[in-house]
Amino acid sequence: DIQMTQSPSSLSASVGDRVTITCRASQSISSYLNWYQQKPGKAPKLLIYSASSLQSGVPSRFSGSGSGTDFTLTISSLQPEDFATYYCQQSYSTPPSFGGGTKVEIK
Amino acid sequence: QIQLQQSGPELVKPSQTLSLTCAISGDSVSSNSAAWNWIRQSPSRGLEWLGRTYYRSKWYNDYAVSVTSRITINPDTSKNQFSLQLNSVTPEDTAVYYCARDQRWYFEVWGQGTTVTVSS
């Protein structure tokens, strides 16, 4: 199975900051990488699929990049509603697997 | 707009069977392009995919190796829903369970989640 590792596990940031979250796969997954946002008590919400494609309705301050084993989610200007936990997920092979999450907290 | 509505008991006794249902609106469980998944989340295991059912001229199932001996996911075309059965549960199966739809292995629609506790 493919292991997904996210870093950092948590970060503190201020409104307006640029935030970058990293995800690394245990083997090459091409561009089969997806990002989710989860708020407390809610289901995860798809933000980015296929490494860099923005899901419909998701603000353009969210962007994704990378291929192979190393990927990045960037929030260009953090907004109050962006404080949440973010997960990456590989869709290259079965079983699909998730990273451990990055919690973005208010500084 | 596609929506998934979960139902089922939130407390299950050890060794018994966990059963959840996910009702689909805005799409069909028999869709030739979608798959219907169960995913769970716990502090110890994080987000864990359990399995899926999908129709491509006939019905298929995929299951996670960790639960393959205990899990059944069934479609119900008459009610446009699908179900999860997990047998012989232990406290380690305590988690929030989600149903989710995928078309290309990313999960774009999720149910609301059901917190299931395994306890006597």
JSON list of C-alpha atoms in Angstrom, two decimals:
[
{"chain": "A", "resi": 1, "resn": "ASP", "atom": "CA", "xyz": [0.00, 0.00, 0.00]},
{"chain": "A", "resi": 2, "resn": "ILE", "atom": "CA", "xyz": [1.12, 3.58, -0.63]},
{"chain": "A", "resi": 3, "resn": "GLN", "atom": "CA", "xyz": [1.88, 5.62, 2.48]},
{"chain": "A", "resi": 4, "resn": "MET", "atom": "CA", "xyz": [1.14, 9.35, 2.50]},
{"chain": "A", "resi": 5, "resn": "THR", "atom": "CA", "xyz": [3.07, 11.66, 4.83]},
{"chain": "A", "resi": 6, "resn": "GLN", "atom": "CA", "xyz": [2.07, 15.25, 5.47]},
{"chain": "A", "resi": 7, "resn": "SER", "atom": "CA", "xyz": [4.09, 18.03, 7.02]},
{"chain": "A", "resi": 8, "resn": "PRO", "atom": "CA", "xyz": [3.78, 19.86, 9.21]},
{"chain": "A", "resi": 9, "resn": "SER", "atom": "CA", "xyz": [1.18, 18.12, 11.37]},
{"chain": "A", "resi": 10, "resn": "SER", "atom": "CA", "xyz": [0.05, 21.53, 12.58]},
{"chain": "A", "resi": 11, "resn": "LEU", "atom": "CA", "xyz": [0.82, 25.18, 11.99]},
{"chain": "A", "resi": 12, "resn": "SER", "atom": "CA", "xyz": [-0.21, 28.55, 13.34]},
{"chain": "A", "resi": 13, "resn": "ALA", "atom": "CA", "xyz": [-0.86, 31.38, 10.93]},
{"chain": "A", "resi": 14, "resn": "SER", "atom": "CA", "xyz": [-2.57, 34.74, 10.73]},
{"chain": "A", "resi": 15, "resn": "VAL", "atom": "CA", "xyz": [-5.31, 35.96, 8.43]},
{"chain": "A", "resi": 16, "resn": "GLY", "atom": "CA", "xyz": [-3.70, 37.08, 5.19]},
{"chain": "A", "resi": 17, "resn": "ASP", "atom": "CA", "xyz": [-0.69, 34.76, 5.50]},
{"chain": "A", "resi": 18, "resn": "ARG", "atom": "CA", "xyz": [0.47, 32.51, 2.70]},
{"chain": "A", "resi": 19, "resn": "VAL", "atom": "CA", "xyz": [0.32, 28.91, 3.89]},
{"chain": "A", "resi": 20, "resn": "THR", "atom": "CA", "xyz": [2.01, 25.88, 2.36]},
{"chain": "A", "resi": 21, "resn": "ILE", "atom": "CA", "xyz": [1.34, 22.25, 3.27]},
{"chain": "A", "resi": 22, "resn": "THR", "atom": "CA", "xyz": [3.43, 19.37, 1.94]},
{"chain": "A", "resi": 23, "resn": "CYS", "atom": "CA", "xyz": [2.46, 15.79, 1.15]},
{"chain": "A", "resi": 24, "resn": "ARG", "atom": "CA", "xyz": [4.90, 13.03, 0.23]},
{"chain": "A", "resi": 25, "resn": "ALA", "atom": "CA", "xyz": [4.03, 9.62, -1.22]},
{"chain": "A", "resi": 26, "resn": "SER", "atom": "CA", "xyz": [6.02, 6.47, -0.47]},
{"chain": "A", "resi": 27, "resn": "GLN", "atom": "CA", "xyz": [6.29, 5.81, -4.22]},
{"chain": "A", "resi": 28, "resn": "SER", "atom": "CA", "xyz": [5.56, 7.73, -7.38]},
{"chain": "A", "resi": 29, "resn": "ILE", "atom": "CA", "xyz": [1.86, 8.45, -7.88]},
{"chain": "A", "resi": 30, "resn": "SER", "atom": "CA", "xyz": [2.15, 10.65, -10.98]},
{"chain": "A", "resi": 31, "resn": "SER", "atom": "CA", "xyz": [-0.47, 13.38, -10.46]},
{"chain": "A", "resi": 32, "resn": "TYR", "atom": "CA", "xyz": [-3.04, 11.20, -8.70]},
{"chain": "A", "resi": 33, "resn": "LEU", "atom": "CA", "xyz": [-3.15, 13.37, -5.59]},
{"chain": "A", "resi": 34, "resn": "ASN", "atom": "CA", "xyz": [-6.17, 15.06, -4.02]},
{"chain": "A", "resi": 35, "resn": "TRP", "atom": "CA", "xyz": [-6.62, 17.56, -1.18]},
{"chain": "A", "resi": 36, "resn": "TYR", "atom": "CA", "xyz": [-9.46, 17.87, 1.31]},
{"chain": "A", "resi": 37, "resn": "GLN", "atom": "CA", "xyz": [-10.46, 20.37, 3.97]},
{"chain": "A", "resi": 38, "resn": "GLN", "atom": "CA", "xyz": [-12.21, 19.19, 7.12]},
{"chain": "A", "resi": 39, "resn": "LYS", "atom": "CA", "xyz": [-13.81, 21.32, 9.81]},
{"chain": "A", "resi": 40, "resn": "PRO", "atom": "CA", "xyz": [-14.77, 19.94, 13.24]},
{"chain": "A", "resi": 41, "resn": "GLY", "atom": "CA", "xyz": [-17.82, 17.70, 13.15]},
{"chain": "A", "resi": 42, "resn": "LYS", "atom": "CA", "xyz": [-18.03, 17.82, 9.35]},
{"chain": "A", "resi": 43, "resn": "ALA", "atom": "CA", "xyz": [-17.12, 15.50, 6.52]},
{"chain": "A", "resi": 44, "resn": "PRO", "atom": "CA", "xyz": [-14.02, 16.24, 4.46]},
{"chain": "A", "resi": 45, "resn": "LYS", "atom": "CA", "xyz": [-14.57, 18.55, 1.49]},
{"chain": "A", "resi": 46, "resn": "LEU", "atom": "CA", "xyz": [-12.72, 18.08, -1.80]},
{"chain": "A", "resi": 47, "resn": "LEU", "atom": "CA", "xyz": [-10.58, 21.11, -2.68]},
{"chain": "A", "resi": 48, "resn": "ILE", "atom": "CA", "xyz": [-8.11, 19.96, -5.32]},
{"chain": "A", "resi": 49, "resn": "TYR", "atom": "CA", "xyz": [-8.01, 16.83, -7.50]},
{"chain": "A", "resi": 50, "resn": "SER", "atom": "CA", "xyz": [-5.37, 15.47, -9.82]},
{"chain": "A", "resi": 51, "resn": "ALA", "atom": "CA", "xyz": [-2.73, 17.50, -7.97]},
{"chain": "A", "resi": 52, "resn": "SER", "atom": "CA", "xyz": [-3.69, 20.90, -9.36]},
{"chain": "A", "resi": 53, "resn": "SER", "atom": "CA", "xyz": [-7.31, 20.99, -10.55]},
{"chain": "A", "resi": 54, "resn": "LEU", "atom": "CA", "xyz": [-9.58, 23.18, -8.47]},
{"chain": "A", "resi": 55, "resn": "GLN", "atom": "CA", "xyz": [-12.89, 21.58, -7.53]},
{"chain": "A", "resi": 56, "resn": "SER", "atom": "CA", "xyz": [-15.94, 23.58, -8.62]},
{"chain": "A", "resi": 57, "resn": "GLY", "atom": "CA", "xyz": [-16.91, 26.23, -6.08]},
{"chain": "A", "resi": 58, "resn": "VAL", "atom": "CA", "xyz": [-13.56, 26.25, -4.26]},
{"chain": "A", "resi": 59, "resn": "PRO", "atom": "CA", "xyz": [-11.97, 29.72, -3.93]},
{"chain": "A", "resi": 60, "resn": "SER", "atom": "CA", "xyz": [-9.01, 30.44, -6.20]},
{"chain": "A", "resi": 61, "resn": "ARG", "atom": "CA", "xyz": [-6.75, 31.22, -3.20]},
{"chain": "A", "resi": 62, "resn": "PHE", "atom": "CA", "xyz": [-6.35, 27.44, -2.95]},
{"chain": "A", "resi": 63, "resn": "SER", "atom": "CA", "xyz": [-3.88, 25.85, -5.34]},
{"chain": "A", "resi": 64, "resn": "GLY", "atom": "CA", "xyz": [-2.04, 22.57, -5.67]},
{"chain": "A", "resi": 65, "resn": "SER", "atom": "CA", "xyz": [1.17, 21.52, -7.34]},
{"chain": "A", "resi": 66, "resn": "GLY", "atom": "CA", "xyz": [3.57, 18.63, -7.66]},
{"chain": "A", "resi": 67, "resn": "SER", "atom": "CA", "xyz": [3.96, 15.26, -9.29]},
{"chain": "A", "resi": 68, "resn": "GLY", "atom": "CA", "xyz": [5.71, 11.99, -8.61]},
{"chain": "A", "resi": 69, "resn": "THR", "atom": "CA", "xyz": [6.18, 11.82, -4.85]},
{"chain": "A", "resi": 70, "resn": "ASP", "atom": "CA", "xyz": [6.11, 15.44, -3.66]},
{"chain": "A", "resi": 71, "resn": "PHE", "atom": "CA", "xyz": [3.06, 17.69, -3.59]},
{"chain": "A", "resi": 72, "resn": "THR", "atom": "CA", "xyz": [2.06, 21.04, -2.15]},
{"chain": "A", "resi": 73, "resn": "LEU", "atom": "CA", "xyz": [-1.19, 22.72, -1.18]},
{"chain": "A", "resi": 74, "resn": "THR", "atom": "CA", "xyz": [-0.96, 26.50, -1.00]},
{"chain": "A", "resi": 75, "resn": "ILE", "atom": "CA", "xyz": [-3.43, 28.97, 0.44]},
{"chain": "A", "resi": 76, "resn": "SER", "atom": "CA", "xyz": [-2.36, 32.32, -0.98]},
{"chain": "A", "resi": 77, "resn": "SER", "atom": "CA", "xyz": [-4.06, 34.53, 1.61]},
{"chain": "A", "resi": 78, "resn": "LEU", "atom": "CA", "xyz": [-5.50, 32.75, 4.62]},
{"chain": "A", "resi": 79, "resn": "GLN", "atom": "CA", "xyz": [-9.07, 33.65, 5.46]},
{"chain": "A", "resi": 80, "resn": "PRO", "atom": "CA", "xyz": [-10.92, 33.09, 8.77]},
{"chain": "A", "resi": 81, "resn": "GLU", "atom": "CA", "xyz": [-12.97, 30.26, 7.24]},
{"chain": "A", "resi": 82, "resn": "ASP", "atom": "CA", "xyz": [-9.79, 28.42, 6.21]},
{"chain": "A", "resi": 83, "resn": "PHE", "atom": "CA", "xyz": [-8.85, 27.39, 9.74]},
{"chain": "A", "resi": 84, "resn": "ALA", "atom": "CA", "xyz": [-9.36, 23.65, 9.50]},
{"chain": "A", "resi": 85, "resn": "THR", "atom": "CA", "xyz": [-7.50, 20.37, 9.00]},
{"chain": "A", "resi": 86, "resn": "TYR", "atom": "CA", "xyz": [-6.23, 19.48, 5.54]},
{"chain": "A", "resi": 87, "resn": "TYR", "atom": "CA", "xyz": [-5.65, 15.99, 4.16]},
{"chain": "A", "resi": 88, "resn": "CYS", "atom": "CA", "xyz": [-3.99, 14.66, 1.06]},
{"chain": "A", "resi": 89, "resn": "GLN", "atom": "CA", "xyz": [-5.14, 11.41, -0.59]},
{"chain": "A", "resi": 90, "resn": "GLN", "atom": "CA", "xyz": [-3.59, 9.33, -3.34]},
{"chain": "A", "resi": 91, "resn": "SER", "atom": "CA", "xyz": [-5.78, 7.89, -6.07]},
{"chain": "A", "resi": 92, "resn": "TYR", "atom": "CA", "xyz": [-3.02, 6.13, -7.99]},
{"chain": "A", "resi": 93, "resn": "SER", "atom": "CA", "xyz": [-3.69, 2.63, -6.69]},
{"chain": "A", "resi": 94, "resn": "THR", "atom": "CA", "xyz": [-6.07, 0.61, -4.55]},
{"chain": "A", "resi": 95, "resn": "PRO", "atom": "CA", "xyz": [-6.49, 1.06, -1.66]},
{"chain": "A", "resi": 96, "resn": "PRO", "atom": "CA", "xyz": [-6.77, 4.84, -1.77]},
{"chain": "A", "resi": 97, "resn": "SER", "atom": "CA", "xyz": [-4.88, 6.24, 1.21]},
{"chain": "A", "resi": 98, "resn": "PHE", "atom": "CA", "xyz": [-4.83, 9.50, 3.13]},
{"chain": "A", "resi": 99, "resn": "GLY", "atom": "CA", "xyz": [-2.18, 11.54, 4.84]},
{"chain": "A", "resi": 100, "resn": "GLY", "atom": "CA", "xyz": [-2.31, 12.12, 8.57]},
{"chain": "A", "resi": 101, "resn": "GLY", "atom": "CA", "xyz": [-3.57, 15.68, 8.26]},
{"chain": "A", "resi": 102, "resn": "THR", "atom": "CA", "xyz": [-2.31, 19.22, 8.85]},
{"chain": "A", "resi": 103, "resn": "LYS", "atom": "CA", "xyz": [-4.21, 21.35, 11.32]},
{"chain": "A", "resi": 104, "resn": "VAL", "atom": "CA", "xyz": [-4.14, 25.06, 10.50]},
{"chain": "A", "resi": 105, "resn": "GLU", "atom": "CA", "xyz": [-4.72, 27.12, 13.61]},
{"chain": "A", "resi": 106, "resn": "ILE", "atom": "CA", "xyz": [-5.05, 30.81, 14.35]},
{"chain": "A", "resi": 107, "resn": "LYS", "atom": "CA", "xyz": [-1.89, 32.53, 15.53]},
{"chain": "B", "resi": 1, "resn": "GLN", "atom": "CA", "xyz": [-27.25, 18.31, -6.54]},
{"chain": "B", "resi": 2, "resn": "ILE", "atom": "CA", "xyz": [-26.05, 14.94, -5.32]},
{"chain": "B", "resi": 3, "resn": "GLN", "atom": "CA", "xyz": [-26.59, 14.21, -1.64]},
{"chain": "B", "resi": 4, "resn": "LEU", "atom": "CA", "xyz": [-25.86, 11.24, 0.57]},
{"chain": "B", "resi": 5, "resn": "GLN", "atom": "CA", "xyz": [-27.85, 10.65, 3.75]},
{"chain": "B", "resi": 6, "resn": "GLN", "atom": "CA", "xyz": [-26.55, 8.13, 6.27]},
{"chain": "B", "resi": 7, "resn": "SER", "atom": "CA", "xyz": [-28.57, 6.17, 8.81]},
{"chain": "B", "resi": 8, "resn": "GLY", "atom": "CA", "xyz": [-27.92, 3.43, 11.32]},
{"chain": "B", "resi": 9, "resn": "PRO", "atom": "CA", "xyz": [-27.26, 2.71, 14.98]},
{"chain": "B", "resi": 10, "resn": "GLU", "atom": "CA", "xyz": [-24.57, 4.61, 16.83]},
{"chain": "B", "resi": 11, "resn": "LEU", "atom": "CA", "xyz": [-23.91, 1.97, 19.48]},
{"chain": "B", "resi": 12, "resn": "VAL", "atom": "CA", "xyz": [-22.93, -1.60, 18.69]},
{"chain": "B", "resi": 13, "resn": "LYS", "atom": "CA", "xyz": [-21.92, -4.31, 21.13]},
{"chain": "B", "resi": 14, "resn": "PRO", "atom": "CA", "xyz": [-18.59, -6.13, 20.73]},
{"chain": "B", "resi": 15, "resn": "SER", "atom": "CA", "xyz": [-18.76, -9.22, 18.49]},
{"chain": "B", "resi": 16, "resn": "GLN", "atom": "CA", "xyz": [-21.96, -7.97, 16.85]},
{"chain": "B", "resi": 17, "resn": "THR", "atom": "CA", "xyz": [-22.51, -6.51, 13.37]},
{"chain": "B", "resi": 18, "resn": "LEU", "atom": "CA", "xyz": [-22.27, -2.84, 12.50]},
{"chain": "B", "resi": 19, "resn": "SER", "atom": "CA", "xyz": [-24.84, -1.89, 9.86]},
{"chain": "B", "resi": 20, "resn": "LEU", "atom": "CA", "xyz": [-25.15, 1.48, 8.12]},
{"chain": "B", "resi": 21, "resn": "THR", "atom": "CA", "xyz": [-27.11, 2.68, 5.11]},
{"chain": "B", "resi": 22, "resn": "CYS", "atom": "CA", "xyz": [-26.40, 5.54, 2.70]},
{"chain": "B", "resi": 23, "resn": "ALA", "atom": "CA", "xyz": [-29.36, 6.88, 0.72]},
{"chain": "B", "resi": 24, "resn": "ILE", "atom": "CA", "xyz": [-28.53, 8.59, -2.58]},
{"chain": "B", "resi": 25, "resn": "SER", "atom": "CA", "xyz": [-30.36, 11.55, -4.08]},
{"chain": "B", "resi": 26, "resn": "GLY", "atom": "CA", "xyz": [-29.47, 13.21, -7.36]},
{"chain": "B", "resi": 27, "resn": "ASP", "atom": "CA", "xyz": [-27.66, 10.17, -8.76]},
{"chain": "B", "resi": 28, "resn": "SER", "atom": "CA", "xyz": [-28.18, 6.43, -9.14]},
{"chain": "B", "resi": 29, "resn": "VAL", "atom": "CA", "xyz": [-26.44, 3.63, -7.28]},
{"chain": "B", "resi": 30, "resn": "SER", "atom": "CA", "xyz": [-26.45, 1.87, -10.68]},
{"chain": "B", "resi": 31, "resn": "SER", "atom": "CA", "xyz": [-24.52, 4.69, -12.36]},
{"chain": "B", "resi": 32, "resn": "ASN", "atom": "CA", "xyz": [-21.94, 3.42, -14.85]},
{"chain": "B", "resi": 33, "resn": "SER", "atom": "CA", "xyz": [-19.49, 6.16, -13.92]},
{"chain": "B", "resi": 34, "resn": "ALA", "atom": "CA", "xyz": [-19.67, 6.42, -10.11]},
{"chain": "B", "resi": 35, "resn": "ALA", "atom": "CA", "xyz": [-18.56, 4.21, -7.24]},
{"chain": "B", "resi": 36, "resn": "TRP", "atom": "CA", "xyz": [-20.00, 4.17, -3.75]},
{"chain": "B", "resi": 37, "resn": "ASN", "atom": "CA", "xyz": [-17.60, 4.01, -0.85]},
{"chain": "B", "resi": 38, "resn": "TRP", "atom": "CA", "xyz": [-17.38, 3.64, 2.91]},
{"chain": "B", "resi": 39, "resn": "ILE", "atom": "CA", "xyz": [-14.60, 5.46, 4.75]},
{"chain": "B", "resi": 40, "resn": "ARG", "atom": "CA", "xyz": [-14.03, 5.72, 8.48]},
{"chain": "B", "resi": 41, "resn": "GLN", "atom": "CA", "xyz": [-12.08, 8.11, 10.67]},
{"chain": "B", "resi": 42, "resn": "SER", "atom": "CA", "xyz": [-10.65, 7.60, 14.12]},
{"chain": "B", "resi": 43, "resn": "PRO", "atom": "CA", "xyz": [-7.88, 9.31, 16.11]},
{"chain": "B", "resi": 44, "resn": "SER", "atom": "CA", "xyz": [-5.76, 6.15, 16.03]},
{"chain": "B", "resi": 45, "resn": "ARG", "atom": "CA", "xyz": [-6.21, 5.20, 12.35]},
{"chain": "B", "resi": 46, "resn": "GLY", "atom": "CA", "xyz": [-6.96, 8.54, 10.69]},
{"chain": "B", "resi": 47, "resn": "LEU", "atom": "CA", "xyz": [-9.01, 8.40, 7.49]},
{"chain": "B", "resi": 48, "resn": "GLU", "atom": "CA", "xyz": [-9.28, 4.80, 6.35]},
{"chain": "B", "resi": 49, "resn": "TRP", "atom": "CA", "xyz": [-10.98, 3.62, 3.18]},
{"chain": "B", "resi": 50, "resn": "LEU", "atom": "CA", "xyz": [-13.00, 0.43, 3.81]},
{"chain": "B", "resi": 51, "resn": "GLY", "atom": "CA", "xyz": [-14.46, -0.50, 0.47]},
{"chain": "B", "resi": 52, "resn": "ARG", "atom": "CA", "xyz": [-16.80, 0.30, -2.38]},
{"chain": "B", "resi": 53, "resn": "THR", "atom": "CA", "xyz": [-19.45, -1.06, -4.71]},
{"chain": "B", "resi": 54, "resn": "TYR", "atom": "CA", "xyz": [-19.98, -0.05, -8.31]},
{"chain": "B", "resi": 55, "resn": "TYR", "atom": "CA", "xyz": [-21.85, -1.09, -11.45]},
{"chain": "B", "resi": 56, "resn": "ARG", "atom": "CA", "xyz": [-20.16, -1.60, -14.80]},
{"chain": "B", "resi": 57, "resn": "SER", "atom": "CA", "xyz": [-22.62, -3.88, -16.64]},
{"chain": "B", "resi": 58, "resn": "LYS", "atom": "CA", "xyz": [-22.46, -5.99, -13.51]},
{"chain": "B", "resi": 59, "resn": "TRP", "atom": "CA", "xyz": [-21.80, -5.34, -9.83]},
{"chain": "B", "resi": 60, "resn": "TYR", "atom": "CA", "xyz": [-18.31, -5.20, -8.39]},
{"chain": "B", "resi": 61, "resn": "ASN", "atom": "CA", "xyz": [-16.88, -4.77, -4.90]},
{"chain": "B", "resi": 62, "resn": "ASP", "atom": "CA", "xyz": [-13.44, -3.77, -3.63]},
{"chain": "B", "resi": 63, "resn": "TYR", "atom": "CA", "xyz": [-12.51, -4.08, 0.04]},
{"chain": "B", "resi": 64, "resn": "ALA", "atom": "CA", "xyz": [-9.59, -3.02, 2.19]},
{"chain": "B", "resi": 65, "resn": "VAL", "atom": "CA", "xyz": [-7.37, -5.94, 3.17]},
{"chain": "B", "resi": 66, "resn": "SER", "atom": "CA", "xyz": [-7.65, -4.95, 6.84]},
{"chain": "B", "resi": 67, "resn": "VAL", "atom": "CA", "xyz": [-11.40, -5.68, 6.91]},
{"chain": "B", "resi": 68, "resn": "THR", "atom": "CA", "xyz": [-11.95, -7.97, 3.92]},
{"chain": "B", "resi": 69, "resn": "SER", "atom": "CA", "xyz": [-12.95, -10.98, 6.04]},
{"chain": "B", "resi": 70, "resn": "ARG", "atom": "CA", "xyz": [-15.58, -8.99, 7.94]},
{"chain": "B", "resi": 71, "resn": "ILE", "atom": "CA", "xyz": [-17.09, -6.49, 5.48]},
{"chain": "B", "resi": 72, "resn": "THR", "atom": "CA", "xyz": [-19.95, -6.51, 3.02]},
{"chain": "B", "resi": 73, "resn": "ILE", "atom": "CA", "xyz": [-21.07, -3.53, 0.94]},
{"chain": "B", "resi": 74, "resn": "ASN", "atom": "CA", "xyz": [-24.33, -4.04, -0.93]},
{"chain": "B", "resi": 75, "resn": "PRO", "atom": "CA", "xyz": [-26.28, -1.89, -3.35]},
{"chain": "B", "resi": 76, "resn": "ASP", "atom": "CA", "xyz": [-30.06, -1.66, -3.08]},
{"chain": "B", "resi": 77, "resn": "THR", "atom": "CA", "xyz": [-31.40, -0.53, -6.44]},
{"chain": "B", "resi": 78, "resn": "SER", "atom": "CA", "xyz": [-35.03, -0.52, -5.31]},
{"chain": "B", "resi": 79, "resn": "LYS", "atom": "CA", "xyz": [-34.26, 2.16, -2.69]},
{"chain": "B", "resi": 80, "resn": "ASN", "atom": "CA", "xyz": [-31.30, 3.79, -4.48]},
{"chain": "B", "resi": 81, "resn": "GLN", "atom": "CA", "xyz": [-28.98, 3.26, -1.55]},
{"chain": "B", "resi": 82, "resn": "PHE", "atom": "CA", "xyz": [-26.06, 1.14, -0.43]},
{"chain": "B", "resi": 83, "resn": "SER", "atom": "CA", "xyz": [-25.13, -0.41, 2.85]},
{"chain": "B", "resi": 84, "resn": "LEU", "atom": "CA", "xyz": [-22.18, -1.36, 5.01]},
{"chain": "B", "resi": 85, "resn": "GLN", "atom": "CA", "xyz": [-22.05, -4.43, 7.21]},
{"chain": "B", "resi": 86, "resn": "LEU", "atom": "CA", "xyz": [-19.01, -5.00, 9.40]},
{"chain": "B", "resi": 87, "resn": "ASN", "atom": "CA", "xyz": [-19.07, -8.23, 11.38]},
{"chain": "B", "resi": 88, "resn": "SER", "atom": "CA", "xyz": [-17.44, -9.20, 14.66]},
{"chain": "B", "resi": 89, "resn": "VAL", "atom": "CA", "xyz": [-16.73, -5.65, 15.72]},
{"chain": "B", "resi": 90, "resn": "THR", "atom": "CA", "xyz": [-14.33, -4.73, 18.51]},
{"chain": "B", "resi": 91, "resn": "PRO", "atom": "CA", "xyz": [-13.68, -1.40, 20.26]},
{"chain": "B", "resi": 92, "resn": "GLU", "atom": "CA", "xyz": [-11.03, -0.74, 17.58]},
{"chain": "B", "resi": 93, "resn": "ASP", "atom": "CA", "xyz": [-13.91, -0.32, 15.10]},
{"chain": "B", "resi": 94, "resn": "THR", "atom": "CA", "xyz": [-15.15, 2.72, 17.01]},
{"chain": "B", "resi": 95, "resn": "ALA", "atom": "CA", "xyz": [-14.99, 5.59, 14.53]},
{"chain": "B", "resi": 96, "resn": "VAL", "atom": "CA", "xyz": [-16.90, 8.11, 12.48]},
{"chain": "B", "resi": 97, "resn": "TYR", "atom": "CA", "xyz": [-18.15, 6.31, 9.38]},
{"chain": "B", "resi": 98, "resn": "TYR", "atom": "CA", "xyz": [-18.74, 8.16, 6.11]},
{"chain": "B", "resi": 99, "resn": "CYS", "atom": "CA", "xyz": [-20.23, 7.13, 2.81]},
{"chain": "B", "resi": 100, "resn": "ALA", "atom": "CA", "xyz": [-18.82, 8.88, -0.25]},
{"chain": "B", "resi": 101, "resn": "ARG", "atom": "CA", "xyz": [-19.14, 8.93, -4.02]},
{"chain": "B", "resi": 102, "resn": "ASP", "atom": "CA", "xyz": [-16.19, 8.86, -6.41]},
{"chain": "B", "resi": 103, "resn": "GLN", "atom": "CA", "xyz": [-15.91, 8.86, -10.18]},
{"chain": "B", "resi": 104, "resn": "ARG", "atom": "CA", "xyz": [-12.14, 8.78, -10.51]},
{"chain": "B", "resi": 105, "resn": "TRP", "atom": "CA", "xyz": [-10.98, 7.75, -7.07]},
{"chain": "B", "resi": 106, "resn": "TYR", "atom": "CA", "xyz": [-11.39, 11.18, -5.53]},
{"chain": "B", "resi": 107, "resn": "PHE", "atom": "CA", "xyz": [-14.30, 11.61, -3.15]},
{"chain": "B", "resi": 108, "resn": "GLU", "atom": "CA", "xyz": [-16.36, 14.58, -4.26]},
{"chain": "B", "resi": 109, "resn": "VAL", "atom": "CA", "xyz": [-19.57, 13.90, -2.33]},
{"chain": "B", "resi": 110, "resn": "TRP", "atom": "CA", "xyz": [-19.74, 12.75, 1.28]},
{"chain": "B", "resi": 111, "resn": "GLY", "atom": "CA", "xyz": [-22.44, 11.75, 3.72]},
{"chain": "B", "resi": 112, "resn": "GLN", "atom": "CA", "xyz": [-22.79, 13.60, 6.99]},
{"chain": "B", "resi": 113, "resn": "GLY", "atom": "CA", "xyz": [-20.97, 10.96, 9.01]},
{"chain": "B", "resi": 114, "resn": "THR", "atom": "CA", "xyz": [-22.16, 8.57, 11.72]},
{"chain": "B", "resi": 115, "resn": "THR", "atom": "CA", "xyz": [-20.27, 8.23, 14.99]},
{"chain": "B", "resi": 116, "resn": "VAL", "atom": "CA", "xyz": [-20.31, 4.53, 15.85]},
{"chain": "B", "resi": 117, "resn": "THR", "atom": "CA", "xyz": [-19.19, 3.37, 19.28]},
{"chain": "B", "resi": 118, "resn": "VAL", "atom": "CA", "xyz": [-18.45, -0.29, 19.97]},
{"chain": "B", "resi": 119, "resn": "SER", "atom": "CA", "xyz": [-19.10, -0.92, 23.64]},
{"chain": "B", "resi": 120, "resn": "SER", "atom": "CA", "xyz": [-20.99, -3.29, 25.88]}
]
